[in-house]
Amino acid sequence: MMNTPLLLTSFIHRAEKYFPQKQIISRTLSGIQRFTYSDFVKRTRRLSSSLEKIGMEPGIKVGTFAWNHHQHLEAYFAVPCSGAVLHMVNIRLSPEHLVYVINHAEDKILLIDEDLVPVIEKVRDQLHTVETFVIMSDERSLPETTLSPVYSYEELIEQGDENYAFKEDLDENSPAGMCYTSATTGNPKGVVYSHRGIYLHSMAIGLADTLALSERDVTMPVVPMFHANAWGLPFASVWFGATQVLPGPGMTPAIIAKLIQDEKVTFTAGVPTIWLGLLKELEMNDYNISSLRALICGGAAAPKSVIRAFEQTHKVPFIHGYGMTETSPVATLSTITSSMEGAVGEELIDIRAKQGLVVPGLEIKVINEKGEVPWDGNTMGELIIRGPWVADEYYRDERSKSTFKDGWLYTGDIATINEQGCIKITDRTKDLIKSGGEWISSVDLENALMSHEGVFEAAVIAVPHPKWQERPLACVVLKDAYKDSVSKQELLDYLAPQFAKWWIPDDLLFMQEIPKTSVGKFLKRALRERLQEHFINL
Amino acid sequence: MMNTPLLLTSFIHRAEKYFPQKQIISRTLSGIQRFTYSDFVKRTRRLSSSLEKIGMEPGIKVGTFAWNHHQHLEAYFAVPCSGAVLHMVNIRLSPEHLVYVINHAEDKILLIDEDLVPVIEKVRDQLHTVETFVIMSDERSLPETTLSPVYSYEELIEQGDENYAFKEDLDENSPAGMCYTSATTGNPKGVVYSHRGIYLHSMAIGLADTLALSERDVTMPVVPMFHANAWGLPFASVWFGATQVLPGPGMTPAIIAKLIQDEKVTFTAGVPTIWLGLLKELEMNDYNISSLRALICGGAAAPKSVIRAFEQTHKVPFIHGYGMTETSPVATLSTITSSMEGAVGEELIDIRAKQGLVVPGLEIKVINEKGEVPWDGNTMGELIIRGPWVADEYYRDERSKSTFKDGWLYTGDIATINEQGCIKITDRTKDLIKSGGEWISSVDLENALMSHEGVFEAAVIAVPHPKWQERPLACVVLKDAYKDSVSKQELLDYLAPQFAKWWIPDDLLFMQEIPKTSVGKFLKRALRERLQEHFINL
């Protein structure tokens, strides 16, 4: 067979050649912008050529600090298709972590959204490797800034060469992108994506048995483009020629609902908190979201109440997935196999509430100290993964060796696996509650609490206990309408029939908000730190 | 990213782990056999271990000489998953070519269907590399044979080790299989498939935008397993866990129709002559074929009348494809993109009658002496292809250099490409009619003739002409019911309004049959040889 390398350039060539008139719909600070793929590819070529003029060369890191929009998508291709490496910096990092990741990745050029420039200005003095800044805005003129040397993105586009030839002779294993993932403690950890990995991951999510991403789709990643490549949607959407909607800065549930309705989005993806917010919006205002053929949810386990509302009230198939920055990210999906066909009602919700089957190409195991756990849907163990789009190390990081062992990625997630091979994430290793030698799943308790009509969000944490080592403590945010009517005892009584007695939390606290990570997951560590003496003081 | 090699072993592991109860339905000389994937994988492991005991080792060639059935499928995996190379020998080759391909590939072991043993016995003395024969039958006892040393397949299965461990440390570029393709003149030419090539091809045909091959499918390759890997269906079906129907020896249209009906086949594939035969059968007898979601047709251009009958009368989506042994084989498909959605009636038939869009992962061009032809659906040029599942040479063959040039495969097929990028094969380079310096497509004329209600088959060939260099000559087989009622003039008059005057054949001959190649394509070379003096003698 030809030794054709698996490169991102083939994605852009296909879009350019076969789908020049398909659209990329981008929401920016100045409104909705529409580009054709033809425009997109020309602009991407111009960007590559201009970035080369200001210092981009093969192998260097180019950072983006941006929302989901067309310029970010252009960088997604302009950088790797000229042999450099795109570092998608998380815009919600703390200043310390922001400085760390940019220095650690050794970004040489930084592309920054206009509204995010102040964030970078504040830390500019601590950035040791960045030589050049580019500001992304709809205008060609530069805003006032202390950053220097600084270029206008649109001016670079204007000055670029629309006939720039992408690099076709790259090794498929050469780096194309990188994302940092937050660590339980310490600095974020870097994951480097190769052209080959992104290529195979893109193929995998186009399979009929996985996400079936297609040219006929209108895809909208609500998940940020700095969060594990927006789960690979922008890459695959370009390859297959799907219409793309990029929802831009400061999205609200209303903006998301309106984009789905107006642009007839068929396929969207985000974390559970996004879908919780969208549900609230759909309850309050009328939208037509019937174009959606799939709503993908990952990043954390979605409560059954959310799944039920989308599947039953809104008739939107809710596909629960599992993945990590380290897995490109799609690893498992709650899709329907032939043995599940015909499932309706709660049976279907039960399937959708699991993280499902591993996608073709990857391998998983759920293991405990005795080896692989039985496929009983009950025994918990750690999920481990391997395959061609799974990282084999953290970038220049000593912590690699505790995660990557014997050719497997140890996810740190606790799961069960049922007789059909579908996994259910029951916890993070670090969030699992170890009570008197037995394991209690914080996620199961959270989902049960969040299925109560009065509960908006719930986090259950392990808190040290003088007798039992650890005991569960529930932290609950009530919906506004229920703030005065739902009591602690009512919620504990609600849990009682659903779990063994020793699973029921020893206490339950009402809060205004659950603290969240920069990508919208519950930040249980903060809760644990704040509440670590709760049972000792009781 | 992990450097996990892309190997066929991952296909079999997935089937074994996640779909042990799904079925493989195999029609053999003794009737319908049913195996689960669990059975299949155990038998495959047993086969690997037993073949190793009788001489299989990494890198050697193991030939199969067999119909489509479960034992052939077992060999499809047992051989490459232990590092050896599966040579799928075409059972319809002439004795000379049969001897050539087995000697040329240097097959060491030959697995032969019981009913095909006499074919091998006749040439046994000329096979210089084969050391061991294995006879595949449902019985453990061996039939009478002059072959020696000879083993019973079922006895090897019985004596094998069902815990045999497949080789996981192979290089993904190592050879997994090989097929020979017939040449215009001279001996067949060998194509070697790598694990990587088959892996990527399998992913490609699982994409929602291509064949969307899925676990939920019941696939039936009517195309022989020695014809370009049965177009990759057996490989991908195992990986995705699809139910498989293998239609066995001496298929008739009635057998095919009954299998579709009884086993609720959703997805089938074969050459146009197969579907012509099936249509005849469906006209004569009642079958329920409503389970079919796709009928794939390749190997030669299908007449519109056939497409129309399936799409309109039988409501079966007819997907026309293009590929070659050299392209694994799927290269283009007449699938429906968003810009074609809503096409009905003749507009849909027109789309389906083209060979369609190149699949993601491959690149095509249509070129003539001026470079790429315009996308006007009219200008003819040669189709060239490249990509990671395209061969880069013929196995140990001097003829490689005329086909593989500058990194491209020159297909020898003449095509047009329309404004959407869909190709239409208008001819083989060698079948194209060059009349007075202009090109006439024999395929277009054939399709037009075959759309006449009285015509069963038609071949149009280039015949030397004293004035015009070459002129078209039509060879027509009438349907039985029309044998006495349709005249030559009627058919020529039927063509007249559809083509420029100079395209109309100078003569038209009625025949009992069009000679065909071993894989069911029109053997126009035989017609040309027989009729080469037709216009000179007129």
Coordinates of N, CA and C in Angstrom, one line a residue, chain A residues 1-6 10 13-14 17-19 22 172-173 191-194 196-200 202-209 212-216 239-241 325-326 328 335-339 341 357-365 372 375 385-392 404 407-409 417 420-422, chain B residues 1-6 10 13-14 17-19 22 172 191-194 196-209 212-216 239-241 325-326 328 335-339 341 357-365 372 375 385-392 404 407-409 417 420-422:
Chain A
M1 N 0.8 -1.2 0.0 CA 0.0 0.0 0.0 C 0.9 1.3 0.0
M2 N 0.3 2.3 -0.5 CA 1.1 3.6 -0.5 C 1.3 4.0 0.9
N3 N 2.5 4.6 1.1 CA 2.8 5.1 2.5 C 2.3 6.5 2.7
T4 N 1.1 6.8 2.2 CA 0.5 8.1 2.4 C 0.3 8.4 3.8
P5 N 0.9 9.5 4.3 CA 0.8 9.8 5.7 C -0.6 10.3 6.1
L6 N -1.1 10.0 7.3 CA -2.4 10.4 7.8 C -2.2 11.9 8.3
S10 N -5.2 16.6 4.5 CA -6.2 15.9 3.7 C -7.6 16.3 4.0
H13 N -8.1 19.7 2.2 CA -8.2 19.6 0.8 C -9.6 19.0 0.4
R14 N -10.1 18.1 1.2 CA -11.4 17.6 0.8 C -12.5 18.6 0.9
K17 N -12.2 21.1 -2.0 CA -12.5 20.6 -3.3 C -13.9 20.2 -3.4
Y18 N -14.5 19.6 -2.4 CA -15.9 19.1 -2.6 C -17.0 19.9 -1.9
F19 N -16.7 20.7 -1.0 CA -17.7 21.4 -0.2 C -17.5 22.9 -0.1
K22 N -20.4 25.0 1.3 CA -21.0 24.7 2.6 C -20.5 25.8 3.6
E172 N 3.4 11.5 9.8 CA 2.1 11.4 10.4 C 2.1 11.5 12.0
N173 N 3.3 11.0 12.5 CA 3.4 11.1 14.0 C 3.9 12.4 14.5
V191 N -0.9 17.4 26.9 CA -1.1 16.3 26.0 C -0.9 16.7 24.6
V192 N 0.0 16.0 23.9 CA 0.3 16.4 22.5 C -0.4 15.4 21.6
Y193 N -1.1 16.0 20.6 CA -1.9 15.3 19.6 C -1.1 15.2 18.3
S194 N -1.0 14.0 17.8 CA -0.3 13.9 16.5 C -1.3 14.0 15.3
R196 N -1.6 11.8 13.0 CA -2.2 10.5 12.9 C -3.3 10.3 13.9
G197 N -3.1 10.7 15.2 CA -4.1 10.5 16.2 C -5.4 11.3 15.9
I198 N -5.3 12.5 15.4 CA -6.5 13.3 15.1 C -7.2 12.7 13.9
Y199 N -6.4 12.2 12.9 CA -7.0 11.6 11.7 C -7.8 10.4 12.1
L200 N -7.2 9.5 12.9 CA -8.0 8.3 13.3 C -9.1 8.6 14.2
S202 N -10.9 11.3 14.1 CA -11.9 11.9 13.3 C -12.7 10.8 12.5
M203 N -11.9 9.8 12.0 CA -12.6 8.7 11.3 C -13.5 8.0 12.3
A204 N -13.0 7.8 13.5 CA -13.8 7.0 14.5 C -15.1 7.7 14.8
I205 N -15.1 9.1 14.9 CA -16.4 9.7 15.3 C -17.3 9.9 14.0
G206 N -16.8 9.5 12.9 CA -17.7 9.5 11.7 C -18.4 8.2 11.4
L207 N -18.0 7.2 12.2 CA -18.6 5.8 12.0 C -20.1 5.8 12.3
A208 N -20.8 5.1 11.5 CA -22.2 4.9 11.8 C -22.5 4.4 13.2
D209 N -21.6 3.6 13.7 CA -21.9 3.1 15.1 C -21.4 4.0 16.2
A212 N -21.5 9.1 14.1 CA -22.1 9.2 12.7 C -22.0 10.6 12.1
L213 N -20.9 11.3 12.5 CA -20.8 12.7 12.0 C -20.7 12.7 10.5
S214 N -21.5 13.6 9.9 CA -21.7 13.5 8.4 C -21.7 14.8 7.8
E215 N -21.5 14.8 6.5 CA -21.6 16.0 5.7 C -22.9 16.6 5.8
R216 N -24.0 15.8 6.0 CA -25.3 16.3 6.1 C -25.6 17.0 7.4
W239 N -13.3 17.8 7.7 CA -13.0 16.7 6.8 C -14.2 16.2 6.0
F240 N -15.3 16.1 6.8 CA -16.5 15.5 6.1 C -17.3 16.6 5.4
G241 N -17.0 17.9 5.7 CA -17.7 19.0 5.0 C -19.0 19.3 5.6
T325 N -9.0 14.5 27.9 CA -8.0 15.2 27.1 C -7.0 14.2 26.6
E326 N -6.7 13.2 27.4 CA -5.7 12.2 27.1 C -6.1 11.2 26.0
S328 N -8.2 12.2 23.2 CA -8.5 12.9 22.0 C -9.8 13.6 21.7
T335 N -24.3 4.7 22.7 CA -25.1 4.5 21.5 C -25.9 3.2 21.6
I336 N -26.8 3.0 20.7 CA -27.8 1.9 20.8 C -27.3 0.7 19.9
T337 N -27.0 -0.4 20.4 CA -26.6 -1.6 19.6 C -27.8 -2.4 19.3
S338 N -27.7 -3.4 18.4 CA -28.8 -4.2 18.0 C -29.5 -4.9 19.2
S339 N -28.7 -5.2 20.2 CA -29.3 -5.9 21.4 C -30.1 -4.9 22.3
E341 N -31.9 -2.4 20.7 CA -32.9 -1.8 19.9 C -34.3 -2.0 20.5
L357 N -20.4 1.9 25.2 CA -19.5 1.0 24.6 C -18.2 1.7 24.1
V358 N -17.1 1.1 24.2 CA -15.9 1.7 23.6 C -16.0 1.7 22.1
V359 N -15.4 2.8 21.5 CA -15.5 3.0 20.1 C -14.5 2.0 19.4
P360 N -14.8 1.6 18.2 CA -13.9 0.8 17.4 C -12.5 1.5 17.3
G361 N -11.5 0.7 17.6 CA -10.1 1.3 17.6 C -9.5 1.4 18.9
L362 N -10.3 1.6 20.0 CA -9.7 1.7 21.3 C -10.0 0.4 22.1
E363 N -9.3 0.1 23.1 CA -9.5 -1.0 24.0 C -9.7 -0.5 25.4
I364 N -10.6 -1.0 26.2 CA -10.7 -0.6 27.6 C -10.7 -1.9 28.5
K365 N -10.4 -1.7 29.7 CA -10.6 -2.7 30.7 C -11.0 -2.0 32.0
E372 N -9.4 -8.0 35.9 CA -10.6 -7.4 35.3 C -11.8 -7.7 36.1
W375 N -18.3 -8.6 34.4 CA -19.2 -7.8 33.7 C -20.6 -7.9 34.3
I385 N -7.4 2.4 29.4 CA -7.6 2.6 28.0 C -6.3 2.5 27.2
R386 N -6.4 1.9 26.0 CA -5.3 2.1 25.1 C -5.8 2.2 23.6
G387 N -4.9 2.7 22.8 CA -5.3 2.8 21.4 C -4.6 3.9 20.7
P388 N -4.7 4.0 19.4 CA -3.9 4.9 18.6 C -4.2 6.4 18.7
W389 N -5.3 6.7 19.4 CA -5.5 8.2 19.7 C -5.6 8.4 21.2
V390 N -4.8 7.6 21.9 CA -4.6 7.8 23.4 C -3.2 8.2 23.6
A391 N -3.0 9.2 24.5 CA -1.7 9.7 24.8 C -0.8 8.6 25.5
D392 N 0.5 8.7 25.3 CA 1.4 7.8 26.0 C 2.2 8.5 27.0
F404 N 0.6 6.5 32.9 CA 0.8 5.6 31.7 C 1.7 4.5 32.2
G407 N 1.8 0.3 28.8 CA 1.1 0.5 27.6 C -0.4 0.9 27.7
W408 N -0.8 1.1 28.9 CA -2.2 1.6 29.2 C -2.2 2.9 29.8
L409 N -3.3 3.7 29.5 CA -3.6 4.9 30.3 C -4.5 4.6 31.4
I417 N -18.9 -2.3 34.6 CA -19.1 -2.7 33.2 C -20.2 -3.7 33.2
Q420 N -23.3 -6.3 28.6 CA -23.2 -5.9 27.2 C -21.8 -5.2 27.0
G421 N -21.0 -5.0 28.0 CA -19.8 -4.3 27.8 C -19.8 -2.8 27.9
C422 N -21.0 -2.3 28.4 CA -21.2 -0.9 28.5 C -20.6 -0.4 29.9
Chain B
M1 N 1.0 10.4 21.2 CA 0.0 9.3 21.1 C 0.7 7.9 21.2
M2 N -0.1 6.9 21.7 CA 0.5 5.6 21.7 C 0.8 5.1 20.3
N3 N 1.8 4.3 20.1 CA 2.1 3.8 18.8 C 1.5 2.5 18.6
T4 N 0.2 2.3 19.0 CA -0.6 1.1 18.8 C -0.7 0.8 17.3
P5 N -0.2 -0.3 16.8 CA -0.3 -0.6 15.4 C -1.7 -0.9 15.0
L6 N -2.0 -0.5 13.8 CA -3.4 -0.8 13.2 C -3.4 -2.2 12.6
S10 N -7.2 -6.4 16.2 CA -8.1 -5.6 17.0 C -9.6 -5.8 16.6
H13 N -10.7 -9.1 18.3 CA -10.8 -8.9 19.8 C -12.2 -8.2 20.1
R14 N -12.5 -7.2 19.3 CA -13.7 -6.5 19.5 C -14.9 -7.4 19.3
K17 N -15.2 -9.9 22.2 CA -15.5 -9.3 23.5 C -16.9 -8.7 23.6
Y18 N -17.3 -8.0 22.6 CA -18.6 -7.3 22.7 C -19.8 -7.9 21.9
F19 N -19.5 -8.8 21.0 CA -20.6 -9.3 20.2 C -20.5 -10.9 20.1
K22 N -23.6 -12.6 18.4 CA -24.1 -12.2 17.1 C -23.8 -13.4 16.1
E172 N 2.3 -2.6 11.5 CA 1.0 -2.4 10.8 C 1.2 -2.4 9.3
V191 N -1.8 -7.9 -5.9 CA -1.8 -6.8 -5.0 C -1.7 -7.3 -3.6
V192 N -0.8 -6.7 -2.8 CA -0.6 -7.1 -1.4 C -1.3 -6.0 -0.5
Y193 N -2.1 -6.5 0.4 CA -2.8 -5.7 1.4 C -2.1 -5.7 2.7
S194 N -1.9 -4.6 3.3 CA -1.3 -4.5 4.6 C -2.3 -4.5 5.7
R196 N -2.5 -2.3 8.0 CA -2.9 -0.9 8.1 C -3.9 -0.5 7.0
G197 N -3.6 -1.0 5.8 CA -4.5 -0.6 4.7 C -5.9 -1.2 4.9
I198 N -6.0 -2.4 5.3 CA -7.3 -3.0 5.6 C -8.0 -2.3 6.7
Y199 N -7.3 -2.0 7.8 CA -7.8 -1.3 8.9 C -8.5 0.1 8.5
L200 N -7.7 0.8 7.8 CA -8.2 2.1 7.3 C -9.4 2.0 6.4
H201 N -9.3 1.0 5.5 CA -10.4 0.8 4.5 C -11.6 0.4 5.3
S202 N -11.5 -0.4 6.3 CA -12.7 -0.8 7.1 C -13.3 0.3 7.8
M203 N -12.5 1.2 8.4 CA -13.0 2.4 9.0 C -13.7 3.3 8.0
A204 N -13.1 3.4 6.8 CA -13.7 4.2 5.8 C -15.1 3.8 5.4
I205 N -15.3 2.4 5.3 CA -16.6 2.0 4.8 C -17.6 1.9 6.0
G206 N -17.2 2.2 7.2 CA -18.1 2.3 8.3 C -18.6 3.8 8.5
L207 N -18.0 4.7 7.8 CA -18.4 6.1 7.9 C -19.9 6.3 7.5
A208 N -20.5 7.2 8.3 CA -21.9 7.6 8.0 C -22.0 8.1 6.5
D209 N -21.0 8.7 6.0 CA -21.1 9.3 4.7 C -20.7 8.3 3.6
A212 N -21.7 3.3 5.7 CA -22.3 3.3 7.1 C -22.5 1.9 7.6
L213 N -21.5 1.0 7.3 CA -21.6 -0.3 7.8 C -21.6 -0.3 9.3
S214 N -22.5 -1.1 9.9 CA -22.8 -1.0 11.3 C -23.1 -2.3 11.9
E215 N -22.9 -2.3 13.2 CA -23.2 -3.5 14.0 C -24.7 -3.9 13.8
R216 N -25.6 -3.0 13.5 CA -27.0 -3.3 13.4 C -27.3 -3.9 12.0
W239 N -15.2 -6.5 12.5 CA -14.8 -5.4 13.5 C -16.0 -4.8 14.2
F240 N -17.0 -4.5 13.3 CA -18.2 -3.8 13.9 C -19.2 -4.7 14.6
G241 N -19.0 -6.0 14.3 CA -19.9 -7.0 15.0 C -21.2 -7.1 14.2
T325 N -9.2 -3.9 -7.4 CA -8.4 -4.7 -6.5 C -7.3 -3.9 -5.9
E326 N -6.8 -2.9 -6.7 CA -5.6 -2.1 -6.3 C -6.0 -1.1 -5.2
S328 N -8.4 -1.7 -2.6 CA -8.9 -2.4 -1.4 C -10.3 -2.8 -1.2
T335 N -23.3 8.0 -3.0 CA -24.1 8.4 -1.9 C -24.7 9.8 -2.0
I336 N -25.6 10.1 -1.2 CA -26.4 11.3 -1.3 C -25.8 12.4 -0.4
T337 N -25.3 13.5 -0.9 CA -24.8 14.6 -0.1 C -25.9 15.6 0.1
S338 N -25.7 16.5 1.0 CA -26.7 17.5 1.4 C -27.2 18.2 0.1
S339 N -26.3 18.5 -0.8 CA -26.8 19.3 -2.0 C -27.6 18.4 -2.9
E341 N -29.9 16.1 -1.6 CA -31.0 15.7 -0.8 C -32.3 16.1 -1.4
L357 N -18.8 10.2 -5.3 CA -17.8 11.0 -4.6 C -16.7 10.1 -4.0
V358 N -15.5 10.6 -4.1 CA -14.4 9.8 -3.5 C -14.6 9.8 -1.9
V359 N -14.3 8.6 -1.3 CA -14.5 8.5 0.1 C -13.4 9.2 0.9
P360 N -13.7 9.7 2.1 CA -12.7 10.4 2.9 C -11.5 9.5 3.1
G361 N -10.3 10.1 2.8 CA -9.1 9.3 3.0 C -8.3 9.1 1.7
L362 N -9.1 9.1 0.6 CA -8.5 8.9 -0.7 C -8.6 10.2 -1.5
E363 N -7.7 10.4 -2.5 CA -7.8 11.5 -3.4 C -7.9 11.0 -4.8
I364 N -8.7 11.7 -5.6 CA -8.8 11.3 -7.1 C -8.5 12.6 -7.9
K365 N -8.2 12.3 -9.1 CA -8.1 13.3 -10.2 C -8.6 12.7 -11.5
E372 N -5.8 18.4 -15.2 CA -7.1 18.0 -14.7 C -8.2 18.5 -15.6
W375 N -14.7 20.3 -14.3 CA -15.8 19.6 -13.6 C -17.1 19.9 -14.4
I385 N -5.8 7.8 -8.7 CA -6.1 7.7 -7.3 C -4.9 7.6 -6.4
R386 N -5.0 8.2 -5.2 CA -3.9 7.8 -4.2 C -4.5 7.9 -2.8
G387 N -3.8 7.2 -1.9 CA -4.3 7.2 -0.5 C -3.8 6.0 0.2
P388 N -4.0 5.9 1.5 CA -3.4 4.9 2.3 C -3.9 3.5 2.2
W389 N -5.0 3.3 1.4 CA -5.4 1.9 1.1 C -5.4 1.6 -0.5
V390 N -4.4 2.4 -1.1 CA -4.2 2.2 -2.5 C -2.8 1.5 -2.7
A391 N -2.8 0.5 -3.5 CA -1.5 -0.2 -3.8 C -0.5 0.7 -4.4
D392 N 0.8 0.4 -4.1 CA 1.8 1.3 -4.7 C 2.7 0.4 -5.7
F404 N 1.7 2.6 -11.7 CA 2.0 3.5 -10.5 C 3.1 4.5 -10.9
G407 N 3.5 8.6 -7.5 CA 2.7 8.5 -6.3 C 1.2 8.3 -6.5
W408 N 0.8 8.2 -7.8 CA -0.6 8.0 -8.1 C -0.8 6.6 -8.8
L409 N -2.0 6.0 -8.6 CA -2.4 4.8 -9.3 C -3.1 5.3 -10.6
I417 N -16.2 14.1 -14.5 CA -16.4 14.6 -13.1 C -17.4 15.8 -13.2
Q420 N -20.3 18.8 -8.9 CA -20.3 18.4 -7.4 C -19.1 17.5 -7.1
G421 N -18.3 17.2 -8.1 CA -17.1 16.3 -7.8 C -17.4 14.8 -8.0
C422 N -18.6 14.5 -8.5 CA -19.0 13.1 -8.6 C -18.4 12.6 -10.0

